[in-house]
Structures are given as C-alpha cells and as structure tokens.
Amino acid sequence: MTRSRRQRSTTESLLSIVLLLEAVLLFFVTLAFFGLKTLAPPLAFGGGAAFVVVILLTILALRWPIGVVIGWIVQAALIALGLLNPVMYIVGAGFAAFWIWCFVRGHQIDRKRREYLESTPPEGEPT
C-alpha cells in the first residue's frame, strides 16, 4: 500500500527553495568568516552549522504558519550578519528581497489555483 504525498503549496515550495539556497550560502559565509579571521574557528563553524540546522528545520516547518514566521526571522538574521562583515548587508538584503518576492508571488499563484479549482467541477462529474 502506497501512501500519497502531501500536496505542497506553491508558496511553501518557493520559500523552501530560498531557504535551501541560504543554507548553501551560509556554508560559504562560514568559510569566509573563518578565512578572514572574523570569528574564532569554533565560533565560526559552530555558529554556521547551527544556523544551517535552523534553516533546514525551518524548511520542514514551512507547512505551518510558525515556519513562515521563523523564515522571516532567518531573513533578519542573515541581514544582521552584516555586523560581522558589511558585504552581508547587501547579500542578506538580496536574499530577503528574493524571499519577499517568492512569498507574495506564491500567495498569488495559490489563490488563483484555489479559485480555479473551486470553479471547475471534478473529473467524472457531469457539467
């Protein structure tokens, strides 16, 4: 017996992509902070790993409203990394803009999909 997969919303899918890209970005940011001696090695690698874990858990939580809230907090934290390296203000703001675009566009697509499904009779039913 096979179990059917849960249907993910477009918003959830788009926001998951943004967070996954941010997790990859944080790997390189961690290496940069270590290489530039911005942070001590244990703090750079430990903090980077913890941030990546938070992002990956946030991806799993996106199906609930709290996951989206945590995602917004992640965006603010990414921008706040600019305190350690000013380039992160620009990079964080770019990813936050990408997050906002995906959030807005995903909701638009999901709304249009709901409207379409509500106005279209299911297959097999006479019209």
GROMACS .gro file of N, CA, C and O in nm:
model
  508
    1MET      N    1   0.085  -0.117   0.000
    1MET     CA    2   0.000   0.000   0.000
    1MET      C    3   0.090   0.123   0.000
    1MET      O    4   0.177   0.138   0.084
    2THR      N    5   0.067   0.210  -0.098
    2THR     CA    6   0.147   0.332  -0.106
    2THR      C    7   0.069   0.449  -0.050
    2THR      O    8  -0.052   0.460  -0.069
    3ARG      N    9   0.140   0.532   0.018
    3ARG     CA   10   0.079   0.649   0.078
    3ARG      C   11   0.098   0.767  -0.018
    3ARG      O   12   0.207   0.787  -0.072
    4SER      N   13  -0.007   0.843  -0.039
    4SER     CA   14   0.007   0.958  -0.129
    4SER      C   15   0.081   1.071  -0.058
    4SER      O   16   0.070   1.088   0.063
    5ARG      N   17   0.155   1.146  -0.137
    5ARG     CA   18   0.232   1.257  -0.082
    5ARG      C   19   0.142   1.376  -0.057
    5ARG      O   20   0.046   1.398  -0.129
    6ARG      N   21   0.176   1.452   0.041
    6ARG     CA   22   0.102   1.573   0.073
    6ARG      C   23   0.126   1.676  -0.036
    6ARG      O   24   0.236   1.694  -0.084
    7GLN      N   25   0.019   1.742  -0.077
    7GLN     CA   26   0.029   1.847  -0.178
    7GLN      C   27   0.084   1.973  -0.114
    7GLN      O   28   0.023   2.029  -0.024
    8ARG      N   29   0.201   2.016  -0.159
    8ARG     CA   30   0.262   2.138  -0.105
    8ARG      C   31   0.210   2.258  -0.182
    8ARG      O   32   0.189   2.252  -0.302
    9SER      N   33   0.194   2.368  -0.113
    9SER     CA   34   0.152   2.491  -0.180
    9SER      C   35   0.270   2.547  -0.258
    9SER      O   36   0.386   2.516  -0.231
   10THR      N   37   0.239   2.631  -0.354
   10THR     CA   38   0.344   2.697  -0.432
   10THR      C   39   0.428   2.786  -0.340
   10THR      O   40   0.551   2.791  -0.352
   11THR      N   41   0.362   2.853  -0.247
   11THR     CA   42   0.434   2.938  -0.152
   11THR      C   43   0.535   2.857  -0.074
   11THR      O   44   0.652   2.895  -0.061
   12GLU      N   45   0.493   2.743  -0.022
   12GLU     CA   46   0.582   2.657   0.055
   12GLU      C   47   0.700   2.610  -0.029
   12GLU      O   48   0.814   2.610   0.017
   13SER      N   49   0.674   2.574  -0.152
   13SER     CA   50   0.781   2.528  -0.240
   13SER      C   51   0.881   2.639  -0.270
   13SER      O   52   1.003   2.618  -0.262
   14LEU      N   53   0.831   2.759  -0.303
   14LEU     CA   54   0.920   2.869  -0.334
   14LEU      C   55   1.004   2.911  -0.213
   14LEU      O   56   1.124   2.936  -0.225
   15LEU      N   57   0.939   2.920  -0.097
   15LEU     CA   58   1.013   2.959   0.024
   15LEU      C   59   1.115   2.853   0.063
   15LEU      O   60   1.224   2.888   0.112
   16SER      N   61   1.085   2.726   0.038
   16SER     CA   62   1.182   2.619   0.065
   16SER      C   63   1.305   2.635  -0.021
   16SER      O   64   1.418   2.614   0.025
   17ILE      N   65   1.285   2.675  -0.147
   17ILE     CA   66   1.399   2.695  -0.238
   17ILE      C   67   1.487   2.808  -0.186
   17ILE      O   68   1.610   2.795  -0.184
   18VAL      N   69   1.425   2.917  -0.145
   18VAL     CA   70   1.503   3.031  -0.094
   18VAL      C   71   1.584   2.987   0.028
   18VAL      O   72   1.704   3.016   0.038
   19LEU      N   73   1.522   2.917   0.121
   19LEU     CA   74   1.592   2.875   0.243
   19LEU      C   75   1.704   2.777   0.212
   19LEU      O   76   1.812   2.784   0.273
   20LEU      N   77   1.682   2.688   0.117
   20LEU     CA   78   1.788   2.593   0.081
   20LEU      C   79   1.907   2.667   0.020
   20LEU      O   80   2.023   2.637   0.052
   21LEU      N   81   1.880   2.765  -0.065
   21LEU     CA   82   1.989   2.846  -0.120
   21LEU      C   83   2.063   2.922  -0.010
   21LEU      O   84   2.186   2.937  -0.015
   22GLU      N   85   1.989   2.968   0.089
   22GLU     CA   86   2.053   3.038   0.201
   22GLU      C   87   2.140   2.943   0.284
   22GLU      O   88   2.245   2.984   0.334
   23ALA      N   89   2.099   2.818   0.296
   23ALA     CA   90   2.180   2.721   0.369
   23ALA      C   91   2.313   2.698   0.297
   23ALA      O   92   2.419   2.692   0.360
   24VAL      N   93   2.307   2.689   0.164
   24VAL     CA   94   2.430   2.674   0.086
   24VAL      C   95   2.516   2.800   0.100
   24VAL      O   96   2.638   2.791   0.120
   25LEU      N   97   2.452   2.916   0.093
   25LEU     CA   98   2.524   3.042   0.111
   25LEU      C   99   2.596   3.044   0.246
   25LEU      O  100   2.713   3.085   0.254
   26LEU      N  101   2.529   2.999   0.351
   26LEU     CA  102   2.589   3.004   0.485
   26LEU      C  103   2.711   2.914   0.498
   26LEU      O  104   2.801   2.943   0.577
   27PHE      N  105   2.716   2.808   0.420
   27PHE     CA  106   2.837   2.726   0.418
   27PHE      C  107   2.956   2.811   0.375
   27PHE      O  108   3.061   2.812   0.440
   28PHE      N  109   2.938   2.887   0.267
   28PHE     CA  110   3.046   2.971   0.217
   28PHE      C  111   3.073   3.092   0.308
   28PHE      O  112   3.187   3.134   0.323
   29VAL      N  113   2.968   3.145   0.368
   29VAL     CA  114   2.986   3.256   0.462
   29VAL      C  115   3.067   3.209   0.582
   29VAL      O  116   3.155   3.281   0.630
   30THR      N  117   3.039   3.088   0.629
   30THR     CA  118   3.115   3.031   0.741
   30THR      C  119   3.262   3.021   0.705
   30THR      O  120   3.350   3.057   0.784
   31LEU      N  121   3.290   2.971   0.584
   31LEU     CA  122   3.430   2.961   0.541
   31LEU      C  123   3.495   3.098   0.530
   31LEU      O  124   3.612   3.116   0.566
   32ALA      N  125   3.419   3.197   0.483
   32ALA     CA  126   3.473   3.333   0.471
   32ALA      C  127   3.503   3.392   0.608
   32ALA      O  128   3.609   3.453   0.629
   33PHE      N  129   3.410   3.374   0.702
   33PHE     CA  130   3.433   3.427   0.837
   33PHE      C  131   3.554   3.362   0.902
   33PHE      O  132   3.630   3.426   0.974
   34PHE      N  133   3.574   3.234   0.876
   34PHE     CA  134   3.691   3.164   0.927
   34PHE      C  135   3.818   3.214   0.858
   34PHE      O  136   3.917   3.248   0.923
   35GLY      N  137   3.815   3.222   0.725
   35GLY     CA  138   3.933   3.262   0.649
   35GLY      C  139   3.975   3.406   0.676
   35GLY      O  140   4.094   3.438   0.678
   36LEU      N  141   3.878   3.494   0.695
   36LEU     CA  142   3.908   3.635   0.722
   36LEU      C  143   3.937   3.660   0.870
   36LEU      O  144   3.962   3.774   0.910
   37LYS      N  145   3.932   3.553   0.949
   37LYS     CA  146   3.954   3.560   1.094
   37LYS      C  147   3.855   3.657   1.161
   37LYS      O  148   3.890   3.725   1.257
   38THR      N  149   3.733   3.661   1.106
   38THR     CA  150   3.627   3.743   1.164
   38THR      C  151   3.583   3.683   1.297
   38THR      O  152   3.553   3.754   1.392
   39LEU      N  153   3.577   3.551   1.301
   39LEU     CA  154   3.539   3.478   1.421
   39LEU      C  155   3.641   3.369   1.448
   39LEU      O  156   3.706   3.320   1.355
   40ALA      N  157   3.652   3.328   1.573
   40ALA     CA  158   3.738   3.216   1.608
   40ALA      C  159   3.682   3.090   1.541
   40ALA      O  160   3.560   3.078   1.523
   41PRO      N  161   3.768   2.995   1.504
   41PRO     CA  162   3.721   2.876   1.433
   41PRO      C  163   3.603   2.803   1.499
   41PRO      O  164   3.506   2.771   1.430
   42PRO      N  165   3.607   2.778   1.631
   42PRO     CA  166   3.491   2.707   1.688
   42PRO      C  167   3.361   2.788   1.675
   42PRO      O  168   3.255   2.732   1.648
   43LEU      N  169   3.371   2.918   1.690
   43LEU     CA  170   3.253   3.003   1.681
   43LEU      C  171   3.204   3.013   1.536
   43LEU      O  172   3.085   3.007   1.510
   44ALA      N  173   3.297   3.026   1.443
   44ALA     CA  174   3.260   3.036   1.301
   44ALA      C  175   3.191   2.908   1.256
   44ALA      O  176   3.081   2.913   1.198
   45PHE      N  177   3.255   2.794   1.281
   45PHE     CA  178   3.199   2.667   1.233
   45PHE      C  179   3.077   2.624   1.314
   45PHE      O  180   2.980   2.573   1.259
   46GLY      N  181   3.083   2.644   1.445
   46GLY     CA  182   2.968   2.608   1.529
   46GLY      C  183   2.847   2.695   1.500
   46GLY      O  184   2.735   2.645   1.486
   47GLY      N  185   2.870   2.826   1.489
   47GLY     CA  186   2.761   2.917   1.459
   47GLY      C  187   2.704   2.892   1.320
   47GLY      O  188   2.583   2.893   1.299
   48GLY      N  189   2.794   2.870   1.223
   48GLY     CA  190   2.749   2.842   1.087
   48GLY      C  191   2.668   2.714   1.080
   48GLY      O  192   2.562   2.710   1.016
   49ALA      N  193   2.716   2.609   1.146
   49ALA     CA  194   2.644   2.482   1.146
   49ALA      C  195   2.508   2.496   1.215
   49ALA      O  196   2.407   2.442   1.166
   50ALA      N  197   2.504   2.568   1.326
   50ALA     CA  198   2.377   2.587   1.397
   50ALA      C  199   2.278   2.664   1.310
   50ALA      O  200   2.159   2.630   1.305
   51PHE      N  201   2.326   2.767   1.240
   51PHE     CA  202   2.239   2.847   1.153
   51PHE      C  203   2.184   2.761   1.039
   51PHE      O  204   2.067   2.769   1.004
   52VAL      N  205   2.270   2.676   0.982
   52VAL     CA  206   2.225   2.587   0.874
   52VAL      C  207   2.120   2.490   0.926
   52VAL      O  208   2.018   2.465   0.860
   53VAL      N  209   2.139   2.436   1.045
   53VAL     CA  210   2.040   2.343   1.103
   53VAL      C  211   1.907   2.415   1.125
   53VAL      O  212   1.800   2.360   1.096
   54VAL      N  213   1.913   2.538   1.175
   54VAL     CA  214   1.789   2.616   1.194
   54VAL      C  215   1.717   2.634   1.060
   54VAL      O  216   1.595   2.618   1.051
   55ILE      N  217   1.793   2.665   0.957
   55ILE     CA  218   1.731   2.684   0.825
   55ILE      C  219   1.668   2.555   0.775
   55ILE      O  220   1.556   2.555   0.724
   56LEU      N  221   1.738   2.443   0.790
   56LEU     CA  222   1.683   2.316   0.743
   56LEU      C  223   1.557   2.277   0.821
   56LEU      O  224   1.461   2.225   0.764
   57LEU      N  225   1.556   2.303   0.951
   57LEU     CA  226   1.436   2.276   1.030
   57LEU      C  227   1.322   2.369   0.991
   57LEU      O  228   1.205   2.330   0.993
   58THR      N  229   1.357   2.491   0.954
   58THR     CA  230   1.255   2.587   0.909
   58THR      C  231   1.190   2.539   0.779
   58THR      O  232   1.069   2.554   0.762
   59ILE      N  233   1.270   2.481   0.691
   59ILE     CA  234   1.214   2.425   0.567
   59ILE      C  235   1.107   2.322   0.600
   59ILE      O  236   1.000   2.320   0.540
   60LEU      N  237   1.135   2.237   0.698
   60LEU     CA  238   1.037   2.134   0.737
   60LEU      C  239   0.913   2.195   0.802
   60LEU      O  240   0.804   2.140   0.793
   61ALA      N  241   0.930   2.310   0.867
   61ALA     CA  242   0.819   2.373   0.939
   61ALA      C  243   0.735   2.466   0.851
   61ALA      O  244   0.635   2.519   0.899
   62LEU      N  245   0.773   2.485   0.725
   62LEU     CA  246   0.701   2.579   0.640
   62LEU      C  247   0.555   2.541   0.615
   62LEU      O  248   0.476   2.624   0.572
   63ARG      N  249   0.518   2.418   0.642
   63ARG     CA  250   0.378   2.378   0.620
   63ARG      C  251   0.285   2.444   0.722
   63ARG      O  252   0.166   2.449   0.703
   64TRP      N  253   0.342   2.496   0.832
   64TRP     CA  254   0.264   2.565   0.934
   64TRP      C  255   0.300   2.712   0.936
   64TRP      O  256   0.412   2.750   0.900
   65PRO      N  257   0.211   2.797   0.982
   65PRO     CA  258   0.240   2.942   0.987
   65PRO      C  259   0.366   2.977   1.066
   65PRO      O  260   0.438   3.070   1.031
   66ILE      N  261   0.396   2.901   1.172
   66ILE     CA  262   0.515   2.930   1.252
   66ILE      C  263   0.643   2.915   1.169
   66ILE      O  264   0.740   2.987   1.191
   67GLY      N  265   0.643   2.825   1.074
   67GLY     CA  266   0.759   2.807   0.987
   67GLY      C  267   0.787   2.931   0.904
   67GLY      O  268   0.902   2.970   0.886
   68VAL      N  269   0.680   2.993   0.856
   68VAL     CA  270   0.696   3.116   0.777
   68VAL      C  271   0.748   3.228   0.867
   68VAL      O  272   0.836   3.306   0.827
   69VAL      N  273   0.698   3.236   0.989
   69VAL     CA  274   0.745   3.337   1.084
   69VAL      C  275   0.895   3.318   1.112
   69VAL      O  276   0.972   3.414   1.110
   70ILE      N  277   0.935   3.195   1.134
   70ILE     CA  278   1.076   3.167   1.157
   70ILE      C  279   1.158   3.203   1.032
   70ILE      O  280   1.269   3.254   1.043
   71GLY      N  281   1.100   3.180   0.915
   71GLY     CA  282   1.167   3.218   0.791
   71GLY      C  283   1.193   3.367   0.783
   71GLY      O  284   1.300   3.411   0.739
   72TRP      N  285   1.096   3.448   0.827
   72TRP     CA  286   1.117   3.593   0.831
   72TRP      C  287   1.229   3.628   0.928
   72TRP      O  288   1.310   3.717   0.902
   73ILE      N  289   1.235   3.559   1.041
   73ILE     CA  290   1.341   3.583   1.140
   73ILE      C  291   1.477   3.545   1.081
   73ILE      O  292   1.577   3.615   1.103
   74VAL      N  293   1.481   3.436   1.005
   74VAL     CA  294   1.605   3.395   0.938
   74VAL      C  295   1.652   3.505   0.842
   74VAL      O  296   1.772   3.535   0.834
   75GLN      N  297   1.557   3.567   0.772
   75GLN     CA  298   1.595   3.676   0.680
   75GLN      C  299   1.660   3.791   0.757
   75GLN      O  300   1.761   3.846   0.715
   76ALA      N  301   1.600   3.828   0.869
   76ALA     CA  302   1.656   3.936   0.952
   76ALA      C  303   1.795   3.898   1.005
   76ALA      O  304   1.886   3.980   1.007
   77ALA      N  305   1.810   3.772   1.046
   77ALA     CA  306   1.939   3.726   1.099
   77ALA      C  307   2.046   3.727   0.990
   77ALA      O  308   2.162   3.762   1.017
   78LEU      N  309   2.007   3.691   0.869
   78LEU     CA  310   2.103   3.692   0.759
   78LEU      C  311   2.151   3.834   0.731
   78LEU      O  312   2.270   3.858   0.707
   79ILE      N  313   2.058   3.930   0.734
   79ILE     CA  314   2.097   4.070   0.715
   79ILE      C  315   2.186   4.116   0.832
   79ILE      O  316   2.283   4.188   0.812
   80ALA      N  317   2.152   4.070   0.953
   80ALA     CA  318   2.229   4.110   1.071
   80ALA      C  319   2.373   4.060   1.067
   80ALA      O  320   2.459   4.114   1.138
   81LEU      N  321   2.402   3.960   0.985
   81LEU     CA  322   2.540   3.915   0.971
   81LEU      C  323   2.629   4.026   0.914
   81LEU      O  324   2.751   4.017   0.919
   82GLY      N  325   2.566   4.129   0.862
   82GLY     CA  326   2.640   4.246   0.816
   82GLY      C  327   2.719   4.313   0.928
   82GLY      O  328   2.815   4.386   0.901
   83LEU      N  329   2.681   4.289   1.051
   83LEU     CA  330   2.757   4.341   1.164
   83LEU      C  331   2.896   4.279   1.169
   83LEU      O  332   2.991   4.342   1.217
   84LEU      N  333   2.909   4.156   1.119
   84LEU     CA  334   3.038   4.088   1.117
   84LEU      C  335   3.116   4.116   0.990
   84LEU      O  336   3.239   4.119   0.992
   85ASN      N  337   3.044   4.131   0.879
   85ASN     CA  338   3.106   4.162   0.750
   85ASN      C  339   3.006   4.244   0.670
   85ASN      O  340   2.900   4.192   0.633
   86PRO      N  341   3.035   4.370   0.644
   86PRO     CA  342   2.939   4.460   0.580
   86PRO      C  343   2.883   4.411   0.446
   86PRO      O  344   2.773   4.448   0.407
   87VAL      N  345   2.954   4.326   0.376
   87VAL     CA  346   2.903   4.271   0.250
   87VAL      C  347   2.774   4.193   0.274
   87VAL      O  348   2.686   4.187   0.188
   88MET      N  349   2.760   4.137   0.394
   88MET     CA  350   2.641   4.057   0.424
   88MET      C  351   2.515   4.142   0.431
   88MET      O  352   2.405   4.089   0.418
   89TYR      N  353   2.528   4.273   0.451
   89TYR     CA  354   2.410   4.359   0.443
   89TYR      C  355   2.349   4.350   0.303
   89TYR      O  356   2.228   4.338   0.287
   90ILE      N  357   2.435   4.356   0.203
   90ILE     CA  358   2.389   4.351   0.064
   90ILE      C  359   2.338   4.212   0.029
   90ILE      O  360   2.229   4.196  -0.028
   91VAL      N  361   2.416   4.110   0.064
   91VAL     CA  362   2.377   3.973   0.033
   91VAL      C  363   2.247   3.937   0.107
   91VAL      O  364   2.154   3.881   0.049
   92GLY      N  365   2.240   3.971   0.235
   92GLY     CA  366   2.121   3.942   0.314
   92GLY      C  367   1.999   4.016   0.261
   92GLY      O  368   1.890   3.959   0.254
   93ALA      N  369   2.017   4.141   0.223
   93ALA     CA  370   1.905   4.218   0.167
   93ALA      C  371   1.860   4.158   0.034
   93ALA      O  372   1.740   4.154   0.005
   94GLY      N  373   1.954   4.110  -0.045
   94GLY     CA  374   1.918   4.046  -0.173
   94GLY      C  375   1.836   3.921  -0.150
   94GLY      O  376   1.733   3.899  -0.217
   95PHE      N  377   1.876   3.838  -0.055
   95PHE     CA  378   1.800   3.717  -0.025
   95PHE      C  379   1.666   3.751   0.039
   95PHE      O  380   1.566   3.684   0.014
   96ALA      N  381   1.662   3.855   0.121
   96ALA     CA  382   1.534   3.897   0.181
   96ALA      C  383   1.438   3.944   0.072
   96ALA      O  384   1.318   3.914   0.076
   97ALA      N  385   1.490   4.016  -0.027
   97ALA     CA  386   1.406   4.061  -0.138
   97ALA      C  387   1.354   3.940  -0.217
   97ALA      O  388   1.236   3.936  -0.257
   98PHE      N  389   1.440   3.841  -0.238
   98PHE     CA  390   1.400   3.717  -0.306
   98PHE      C  391   1.293   3.645  -0.225
   98PHE      O  392   1.194   3.596  -0.279
   99TRP      N  393   1.308   3.640  -0.092
   99TRP     CA  394   1.211   3.580  -0.001
   99TRP      C  395   1.076   3.650  -0.014
   99TRP      O  396   0.972   3.586  -0.026
  100ILE      N  397   1.078   3.783  -0.010
  100ILE     CA  398   0.955   3.861  -0.019
  100ILE      C  399   0.886   3.836  -0.152
  100ILE      O  400   0.764   3.815  -0.158
  101TRP      N  401   0.963   3.836  -0.261
  101TRP     CA  402   0.904   3.812  -0.393
  101TRP      C  403   0.839   3.674  -0.398
  101TRP      O  404   0.727   3.659  -0.447
  102CYS      N  405   0.909   3.572  -0.349
  102CYS     CA  406   0.854   3.436  -0.350
  102CYS      C  407   0.731   3.426  -0.261
  102CYS      O  408   0.635   3.356  -0.295
  103PHE      N  409   0.731   3.495  -0.149
  103PHE     CA  410   0.618   3.494  -0.057
  103PHE      C  411   0.495   3.554  -0.126
  103PHE      O  412   0.387   3.494  -0.127
  104VAL      N  413   0.511   3.671  -0.185
  104VAL     CA  414   0.398   3.740  -0.250
  104VAL      C  415   0.351   3.663  -0.372
  104VAL      O  416   0.232   3.637  -0.388
  105ARG      N  417   0.444   3.625  -0.459
  105ARG     CA  418   0.406   3.555  -0.583
  105ARG      C  419   0.347   3.418  -0.552
  105ARG      O  420   0.252   3.375  -0.618
  106GLY      N  421   0.403   3.348  -0.455
  106GLY     CA  422   0.347   3.218  -0.417
  106GLY      C  423   0.204   3.228  -0.370
  106GLY      O  424   0.118   3.147  -0.407
  107HIS      N  425   0.174   3.330  -0.289
  107HIS     CA  426   0.036   3.350  -0.243
  107HIS      C  427  -0.056   3.383  -0.360
  107HIS      O  428  -0.171   3.335  -0.363
  108GLN      N  429  -0.009   3.462  -0.456
  108GLN     CA  430  -0.091   3.493  -0.573
  108GLN      C  431  -0.123   3.366  -0.652
  108GLN      O  432  -0.238   3.344  -0.691
  109ILE      N  433  -0.024   3.285  -0.676
  109ILE     CA  434  -0.044   3.160  -0.752
  109ILE      C  435  -0.137   3.067  -0.676
  109ILE      O  436  -0.228   3.007  -0.735
  110ASP      N  437  -0.117   3.052  -0.544
  110ASP     CA  438  -0.203   2.965  -0.464
  110ASP      C  439  -0.348   3.013  -0.466
  110ASP      O  440  -0.442   2.932  -0.476
  111ARG      N  441  -0.369   3.144  -0.459
  111ARG     CA  442  -0.505   3.199  -0.462
  111ARG      C  443  -0.570   3.169  -0.597
  111ARG      O  444  -0.684   3.124  -0.603
  112LYS      N  445  -0.498   3.193  -0.706
  112LYS     CA  446  -0.552   3.165  -0.839
  112LYS      C  447  -0.583   3.017  -0.856
  112LYS      O  448  -0.684   2.980  -0.916
  113ARG      N  449  -0.499   2.929  -0.802
  113ARG     CA  450  -0.522   2.785  -0.811
  113ARG      C  451  -0.650   2.748  -0.736
  113ARG      O  452  -0.731   2.670  -0.785
  114ARG      N  453  -0.668   2.805  -0.615
  114ARG     CA  454  -0.791   2.776  -0.539
  114ARG      C  455  -0.914   2.823  -0.614
  114ARG      O  456  -1.014   2.751  -0.620
  115GLU      N  457  -0.908   2.943  -0.671
  115GLU     CA  458  -1.022   2.995  -0.747
  115GLU      C  459  -1.054   2.905  -0.865
  115GLU      O  460  -1.170   2.876  -0.893
  116TYR      N  461  -0.951   2.859  -0.934
  116TYR     CA  462  -0.972   2.771  -1.049
  116TYR      C  463  -1.035   2.639  -1.005
  116TYR      O  464  -1.131   2.591  -1.067
  117LEU      N  465  -0.981   2.578  -0.899
  117LEU     CA  466  -1.033   2.450  -0.853
  117LEU      C  467  -1.177   2.462  -0.802
  117LEU      O  468  -1.256   2.368  -0.818
  118GLU      N  469  -1.210   2.575  -0.742
  118GLU     CA  470  -1.347   2.595  -0.694
  118GLU      C  471  -1.445   2.614  -0.809
  118GLU      O  472  -1.562   2.578  -0.797
  119SER      N  473  -1.398   2.669  -0.919
  119SER     CA  474  -1.489   2.696  -1.032
  119SER      C  475  -1.494   2.581  -1.131
  119SER      O  476  -1.577   2.582  -1.221
  120THR      N  477  -1.409   2.482  -1.119
  120THR     CA  478  -1.404   2.370  -1.212
  120THR      C  479  -1.459   2.245  -1.143
  120THR      O  480  -1.412   2.207  -1.036
  121PRO      N  481  -1.558   2.179  -1.206
  121PRO     CA  482  -1.610   2.056  -1.144
  121PRO      C  483  -1.507   1.944  -1.153
  121PRO      O  484  -1.425   1.941  -1.246
  122PRO      N  485  -1.506   1.854  -1.054
  122PRO     CA  486  -1.411   1.742  -1.057
  122PRO      C  487  -1.436   1.654  -1.181
  122PRO      O  488  -1.547   1.649  -1.233
  123GLU      N  489  -1.331   1.585  -1.225
  123GLU     CA  490  -1.344   1.497  -1.340
  123GLU      C  491  -1.442   1.386  -1.308
  123GLU      O  492  -1.449   1.336  -1.198
  124GLY      N  493  -1.517   1.346  -1.410
  124GLY     CA  494  -1.613   1.239  -1.394
  124GLY      C  495  -1.751   1.286  -1.357
  124GLY      O  496  -1.847   1.211  -1.365
  125GLU      N  497  -1.762   1.408  -1.311
  125GLU     CA  498  -1.895   1.463  -1.278
  125GLU      C  499  -1.956   1.529  -1.401
  125GLU      O  500  -1.886   1.597  -1.476
  126PRO      N  501  -2.084   1.509  -1.422
  126PRO     CA  502  -2.147   1.576  -1.536
  126PRO      C  503  -2.153   1.728  -1.512
  126PRO      O  504  -2.167   1.771  -1.398
  127THR      N  505  -2.137   1.805  -1.618
  127THR     CA  506  -2.140   1.950  -1.603
  127THR      C  507  -2.277   2.006  -1.625
  127THR      O  508  -2.365   1.956  -1.679
   0.00000   0.00000   0.00000
